[in-house]
Amino acid sequence: MSKVEAFRALHHHRAPGDPLVLPGPWDAASARVFAEAGFPALATPSAGVAASLGYEDGQVPADEMFAAVARIVRAVDVPVSADVEGGYGLAPKDLVERLLEAGVVGCNLEDSADGVLKNPRAHAAWLAEVREAAGDRLFVNARVDTFSCGIGDPGPAIERAALYVAAGADCVYPIGAPPEILPLLRAGIQGPLNVGAPADGGPSPAELGARGATRITFGPGLQRRAARALREIADRLVR
């Protein structure tokens, strides 16, 4: 079984309360820590990688992001999926080629830009082109940004998710969805459901799984928590 096949299989036939937990490494060293801890796969966060490279989220040049992701992939044996934001303006075929060159098995793709939601049908058509170019070589996680853009009604998220699944997305990620509406999203969305979890506090991955999450990611939360811990160590050293 190839890495992408193994990664895809991890998302299916999961029991309620047992979601796939994917830590988000921001560099090779953190990736090794997570892999050595026994996680079966990893998912890079764009904001966490940006911080490690000295950029604000969304400001990393494409070449630097792909190079950073490739270093993470080389550091571990487990499958790695990459958050590549909105695709950096690359044509679907070129985006797929860059992802495969980096060695990843999947990607996150956002449906907003600069805080503004994209036209869902146009975005679905673009996702379909990504799917066609990738074939079965990449696991496509389609992010749904309605909640992060201030729309609390789950209806638009469910509608967008349906378009993206029909376009060939393997999973959808309604980022920022409140935990209490996860059962509604689960009932209205076909296929695997990615849910973001806090790095500390809030519902546990098992609790989110019981509410309908198939997989759990943490965005930049783990990188930020590690940075806080390092800051505390630094503060003690200078006293």
JSON list of C-alpha atoms in Angstrom, two decimals, residues 122-228:
[
{"chain": "A", "resi": 122, "resn": "ALA", "atom": "CA", "xyz": [-16.17, 28.61, -9.25]},
{"chain": "A", "resi": 123, "resn": "HIS", "atom": "CA", "xyz": [-14.10, 27.18, -6.40]},
{"chain": "A", "resi": 124, "resn": "ALA", "atom": "CA", "xyz": [-15.71, 23.77, -6.87]},
{"chain": "A", "resi": 125, "resn": "ALA", "atom": "CA", "xyz": [-14.78, 23.89, -10.56]},
{"chain": "A", "resi": 126, "resn": "TRP", "atom": "CA", "xyz": [-11.19, 24.70, -9.60]},
{"chain": "A", "resi": 127, "resn": "LEU", "atom": "CA", "xyz": [-11.14, 21.83, -7.09]},
{"chain": "A", "resi": 128, "resn": "ALA", "atom": "CA", "xyz": [-12.41, 19.51, -9.83]},
{"chain": "A", "resi": 129, "resn": "GLU", "atom": "CA", "xyz": [-9.41, 20.53, -11.95]},
{"chain": "A", "resi": 130, "resn": "VAL", "atom": "CA", "xyz": [-7.09, 19.79, -9.03]},
{"chain": "A", "resi": 131, "resn": "ARG", "atom": "CA", "xyz": [-8.74, 16.40, -8.61]},
{"chain": "A", "resi": 132, "resn": "GLU", "atom": "CA", "xyz": [-8.39, 15.64, -12.31]},
{"chain": "A", "resi": 133, "resn": "ALA", "atom": "CA", "xyz": [-4.72, 16.60, -12.31]},
{"chain": "A", "resi": 134, "resn": "ALA", "atom": "CA", "xyz": [-3.99, 14.63, -9.13]},
{"chain": "A", "resi": 135, "resn": "GLY", "atom": "CA", "xyz": [-6.01, 11.52, -9.85]},
{"chain": "A", "resi": 136, "resn": "ASP", "atom": "CA", "xyz": [-5.72, 9.30, -6.78]},
{"chain": "A", "resi": 137, "resn": "ARG", "atom": "CA", "xyz": [-2.22, 10.57, -5.93]},
{"chain": "A", "resi": 138, "resn": "LEU", "atom": "CA", "xyz": [-3.37, 13.25, -3.46]},
{"chain": "A", "resi": 139, "resn": "PHE", "atom": "CA", "xyz": [-5.92, 13.41, -0.65]},
{"chain": "A", "resi": 140, "resn": "VAL", "atom": "CA", "xyz": [-7.73, 16.73, -1.08]},
{"chain": "A", "resi": 141, "resn": "ASN", "atom": "CA", "xyz": [-9.07, 18.42, 2.06]},
{"chain": "A", "resi": 142, "resn": "ALA", "atom": "CA", "xyz": [-11.36, 21.28, 1.03]},
{"chain": "A", "resi": 143, "resn": "ARG", "atom": "CA", "xyz": [-11.53, 23.99, 3.66]},
{"chain": "A", "resi": 144, "resn": "VAL", "atom": "CA", "xyz": [-14.88, 25.73, 4.13]},
{"chain": "A", "resi": 145, "resn": "ASP", "atom": "CA", "xyz": [-14.35, 29.23, 5.52]},
{"chain": "A", "resi": 146, "resn": "THR", "atom": "CA", "xyz": [-17.91, 30.39, 6.17]},
{"chain": "A", "resi": 147, "resn": "PHE", "atom": "CA", "xyz": [-17.56, 30.31, 9.96]},
{"chain": "A", "resi": 148, "resn": "SER", "atom": "CA", "xyz": [-14.20, 32.09, 9.96]},
{"chain": "A", "resi": 149, "resn": "CYS", "atom": "CA", "xyz": [-15.76, 34.74, 7.70]},
{"chain": "A", "resi": 150, "resn": "GLY", "atom": "CA", "xyz": [-18.52, 35.40, 10.23]},
{"chain": "A", "resi": 151, "resn": "ILE", "atom": "CA", "xyz": [-21.40, 33.25, 8.94]},
{"chain": "A", "resi": 152, "resn": "GLY", "atom": "CA", "xyz": [-22.80, 31.36, 11.92]},
{"chain": "A", "resi": 153, "resn": "ASP", "atom": "CA", "xyz": [-25.57, 29.55, 10.04]},
{"chain": "A", "resi": 154, "resn": "PRO", "atom": "CA", "xyz": [-24.37, 26.01, 9.17]},
{"chain": "A", "resi": 155, "resn": "GLY", "atom": "CA", "xyz": [-26.47, 25.96, 5.99]},
{"chain": "A", "resi": 156, "resn": "PRO", "atom": "CA", "xyz": [-23.95, 27.72, 3.72]},
{"chain": "A", "resi": 157, "resn": "ALA", "atom": "CA", "xyz": [-21.14, 25.51, 5.03]},
{"chain": "A", "resi": 158, "resn": "ILE", "atom": "CA", "xyz": [-23.15, 22.39, 4.22]},
{"chain": "A", "resi": 159, "resn": "GLU", "atom": "CA", "xyz": [-24.00, 23.72, 0.76]},
{"chain": "A", "resi": 160, "resn": "ARG", "atom": "CA", "xyz": [-20.37, 24.49, -0.02]},
{"chain": "A", "resi": 161, "resn": "ALA", "atom": "CA", "xyz": [-19.26, 21.13, 1.33]},
{"chain": "A", "resi": 162, "resn": "ALA", "atom": "CA", "xyz": [-21.67, 19.35, -1.00]},
{"chain": "A", "resi": 163, "resn": "LEU", "atom": "CA", "xyz": [-20.26, 21.19, -4.02]},
{"chain": "A", "resi": 164, "resn": "TYR", "atom": "CA", "xyz": [-16.70, 20.40, -3.02]},
{"chain": "A", "resi": 165, "resn": "VAL", "atom": "CA", "xyz": [-17.38, 16.72, -2.38]},
{"chain": "A", "resi": 166, "resn": "ALA", "atom": "CA", "xyz": [-19.11, 16.49, -5.76]},
{"chain": "A", "resi": 167, "resn": "ALA", "atom": "CA", "xyz": [-16.00, 18.09, -7.29]},
{"chain": "A", "resi": 168, "resn": "GLY", "atom": "CA", "xyz": [-13.85, 15.30, -5.87]},
{"chain": "A", "resi": 169, "resn": "ALA", "atom": "CA", "xyz": [-12.71, 16.51, -2.45]},
{"chain": "A", "resi": 170, "resn": "ASP", "atom": "CA", "xyz": [-11.85, 13.60, -0.15]},
{"chain": "A", "resi": 171, "resn": "CYS", "atom": "CA", "xyz": [-12.64, 15.54, 3.04]},
{"chain": "A", "resi": 172, "resn": "VAL", "atom": "CA", "xyz": [-14.07, 18.91, 4.04]},
{"chain": "A", "resi": 173, "resn": "TYR", "atom": "CA", "xyz": [-12.90, 21.22, 6.79]},
{"chain": "A", "resi": 174, "resn": "PRO", "atom": "CA", "xyz": [-15.40, 23.80, 8.10]},
{"chain": "A", "resi": 175, "resn": "ILE", "atom": "CA", "xyz": [-12.76, 25.76, 9.98]},
{"chain": "A", "resi": 176, "resn": "GLY", "atom": "CA", "xyz": [-14.00, 27.58, 13.06]},
{"chain": "A", "resi": 177, "resn": "ALA", "atom": "CA", "xyz": [-17.21, 25.56, 13.34]},
{"chain": "A", "resi": 178, "resn": "PRO", "atom": "CA", "xyz": [-18.54, 25.68, 16.93]},
{"chain": "A", "resi": 179, "resn": "PRO", "atom": "CA", "xyz": [-18.39, 22.24, 18.57]},
{"chain": "A", "resi": 180, "resn": "GLU", "atom": "CA", "xyz": [-22.09, 22.32, 19.42]},
{"chain": "A", "resi": 181, "resn": "ILE", "atom": "CA", "xyz": [-23.12, 22.32, 15.74]},
{"chain": "A", "resi": 182, "resn": "LEU", "atom": "CA", "xyz": [-20.86, 19.45, 14.69]},
{"chain": "A", "resi": 183, "resn": "PRO", "atom": "CA", "xyz": [-23.75, 16.95, 14.79]},
{"chain": "A", "resi": 184, "resn": "LEU", "atom": "CA", "xyz": [-25.64, 19.14, 12.29]},
{"chain": "A", "resi": 185, "resn": "LEU", "atom": "CA", "xyz": [-22.60, 19.32, 10.03]},
{"chain": "A", "resi": 186, "resn": "ARG", "atom": "CA", "xyz": [-22.02, 15.59, 10.31]},
{"chain": "A", "resi": 187, "resn": "ALA", "atom": "CA", "xyz": [-25.62, 14.89, 9.32]},
{"chain": "A", "resi": 188, "resn": "GLY", "atom": "CA", "xyz": [-25.43, 17.24, 6.33]},
{"chain": "A", "resi": 189, "resn": "ILE", "atom": "CA", "xyz": [-21.96, 16.47, 4.95]},
{"chain": "A", "resi": 190, "resn": "GLN", "atom": "CA", "xyz": [-20.95, 13.33, 3.11]},
{"chain": "A", "resi": 191, "resn": "GLY", "atom": "CA", "xyz": [-17.56, 11.77, 3.71]},
{"chain": "A", "resi": 192, "resn": "PRO", "atom": "CA", "xyz": [-14.81, 12.58, 6.21]},
{"chain": "A", "resi": 193, "resn": "LEU", "atom": "CA", "xyz": [-15.14, 15.75, 8.30]},
{"chain": "A", "resi": 194, "resn": "ASN", "atom": "CA", "xyz": [-12.04, 17.63, 9.52]},
{"chain": "A", "resi": 195, "resn": "VAL", "atom": "CA", "xyz": [-12.48, 19.62, 12.73]},
{"chain": "A", "resi": 196, "resn": "GLY", "atom": "CA", "xyz": [-9.99, 22.01, 14.28]},
{"chain": "A", "resi": 197, "resn": "ALA", "atom": "CA", "xyz": [-9.19, 21.53, 17.96]},
{"chain": "A", "resi": 198, "resn": "PRO", "atom": "CA", "xyz": [-7.44, 23.82, 20.43]},
{"chain": "A", "resi": 199, "resn": "ALA", "atom": "CA", "xyz": [-3.94, 22.87, 21.46]},
{"chain": "A", "resi": 200, "resn": "ASP", "atom": "CA", "xyz": [-4.97, 23.22, 25.10]},
{"chain": "A", "resi": 201, "resn": "GLY", "atom": "CA", "xyz": [-8.40, 23.45, 26.69]},
{"chain": "A", "resi": 202, "resn": "GLY", "atom": "CA", "xyz": [-11.75, 22.95, 25.04]},
{"chain": "A", "resi": 203, "resn": "PRO", "atom": "CA", "xyz": [-13.26, 19.66, 23.88]},
{"chain": "A", "resi": 204, "resn": "SER", "atom": "CA", "xyz": [-10.84, 16.75, 23.53]},
{"chain": "A", "resi": 205, "resn": "PRO", "atom": "CA", "xyz": [-10.30, 14.98, 20.20]},
{"chain": "A", "resi": 206, "resn": "ALA", "atom": "CA", "xyz": [-12.40, 12.07, 21.50]},
{"chain": "A", "resi": 207, "resn": "GLU", "atom": "CA", "xyz": [-15.24, 14.45, 22.41]},
{"chain": "A", "resi": 208, "resn": "LEU", "atom": "CA", "xyz": [-15.09, 16.10, 19.00]},
{"chain": "A", "resi": 209, "resn": "GLY", "atom": "CA", "xyz": [-15.09, 12.66, 17.41]},
{"chain": "A", "resi": 210, "resn": "ALA", "atom": "CA", "xyz": [-18.19, 11.72, 19.34]},
{"chain": "A", "resi": 211, "resn": "ARG", "atom": "CA", "xyz": [-19.88, 14.84, 17.90]},
{"chain": "A", "resi": 212, "resn": "GLY", "atom": "CA", "xyz": [-19.03, 13.85, 14.35]},
{"chain": "A", "resi": 213, "resn": "ALA", "atom": "CA", "xyz": [-15.41, 14.70, 13.58]},
{"chain": "A", "resi": 214, "resn": "THR", "atom": "CA", "xyz": [-13.52, 12.20, 11.42]},
{"chain": "A", "resi": 215, "resn": "ARG", "atom": "CA", "xyz": [-10.15, 13.84, 11.82]},
{"chain": "A", "resi": 216, "resn": "ILE", "atom": "CA", "xyz": [-8.68, 16.45, 14.12]},
{"chain": "A", "resi": 217, "resn": "THR", "atom": "CA", "xyz": [-6.10, 19.08, 13.25]},
{"chain": "A", "resi": 218, "resn": "PHE", "atom": "CA", "xyz": [-4.71, 21.93, 15.35]},
{"chain": "A", "resi": 219, "resn": "GLY", "atom": "CA", "xyz": [-3.76, 24.69, 12.92]},
{"chain": "A", "resi": 220, "resn": "PRO", "atom": "CA", "xyz": [-0.83, 26.67, 14.33]},
{"chain": "A", "resi": 221, "resn": "GLY", "atom": "CA", "xyz": [-1.87, 25.90, 17.92]},
{"chain": "A", "resi": 222, "resn": "LEU", "atom": "CA", "xyz": [0.90, 23.42, 18.66]},
{"chain": "A", "resi": 223, "resn": "GLN", "atom": "CA", "xyz": [3.60, 25.69, 17.25]},
{"chain": "A", "resi": 224, "resn": "ARG", "atom": "CA", "xyz": [2.30, 28.62, 19.29]},
{"chain": "A", "resi": 225, "resn": "ARG", "atom": "CA", "xyz": [2.15, 26.52, 22.44]},
{"chain": "A", "resi": 226, "resn": "ALA", "atom": "CA", "xyz": [5.74, 25.39, 21.85]},
{"chain": "A", "resi": 227, "resn": "ALA", "atom": "CA", "xyz": [6.79, 29.01, 21.32]},
{"chain": "A", "resi": 228, "resn": "ARG", "atom": "CA", "xyz": [5.18, 30.00, 24.63]}
]
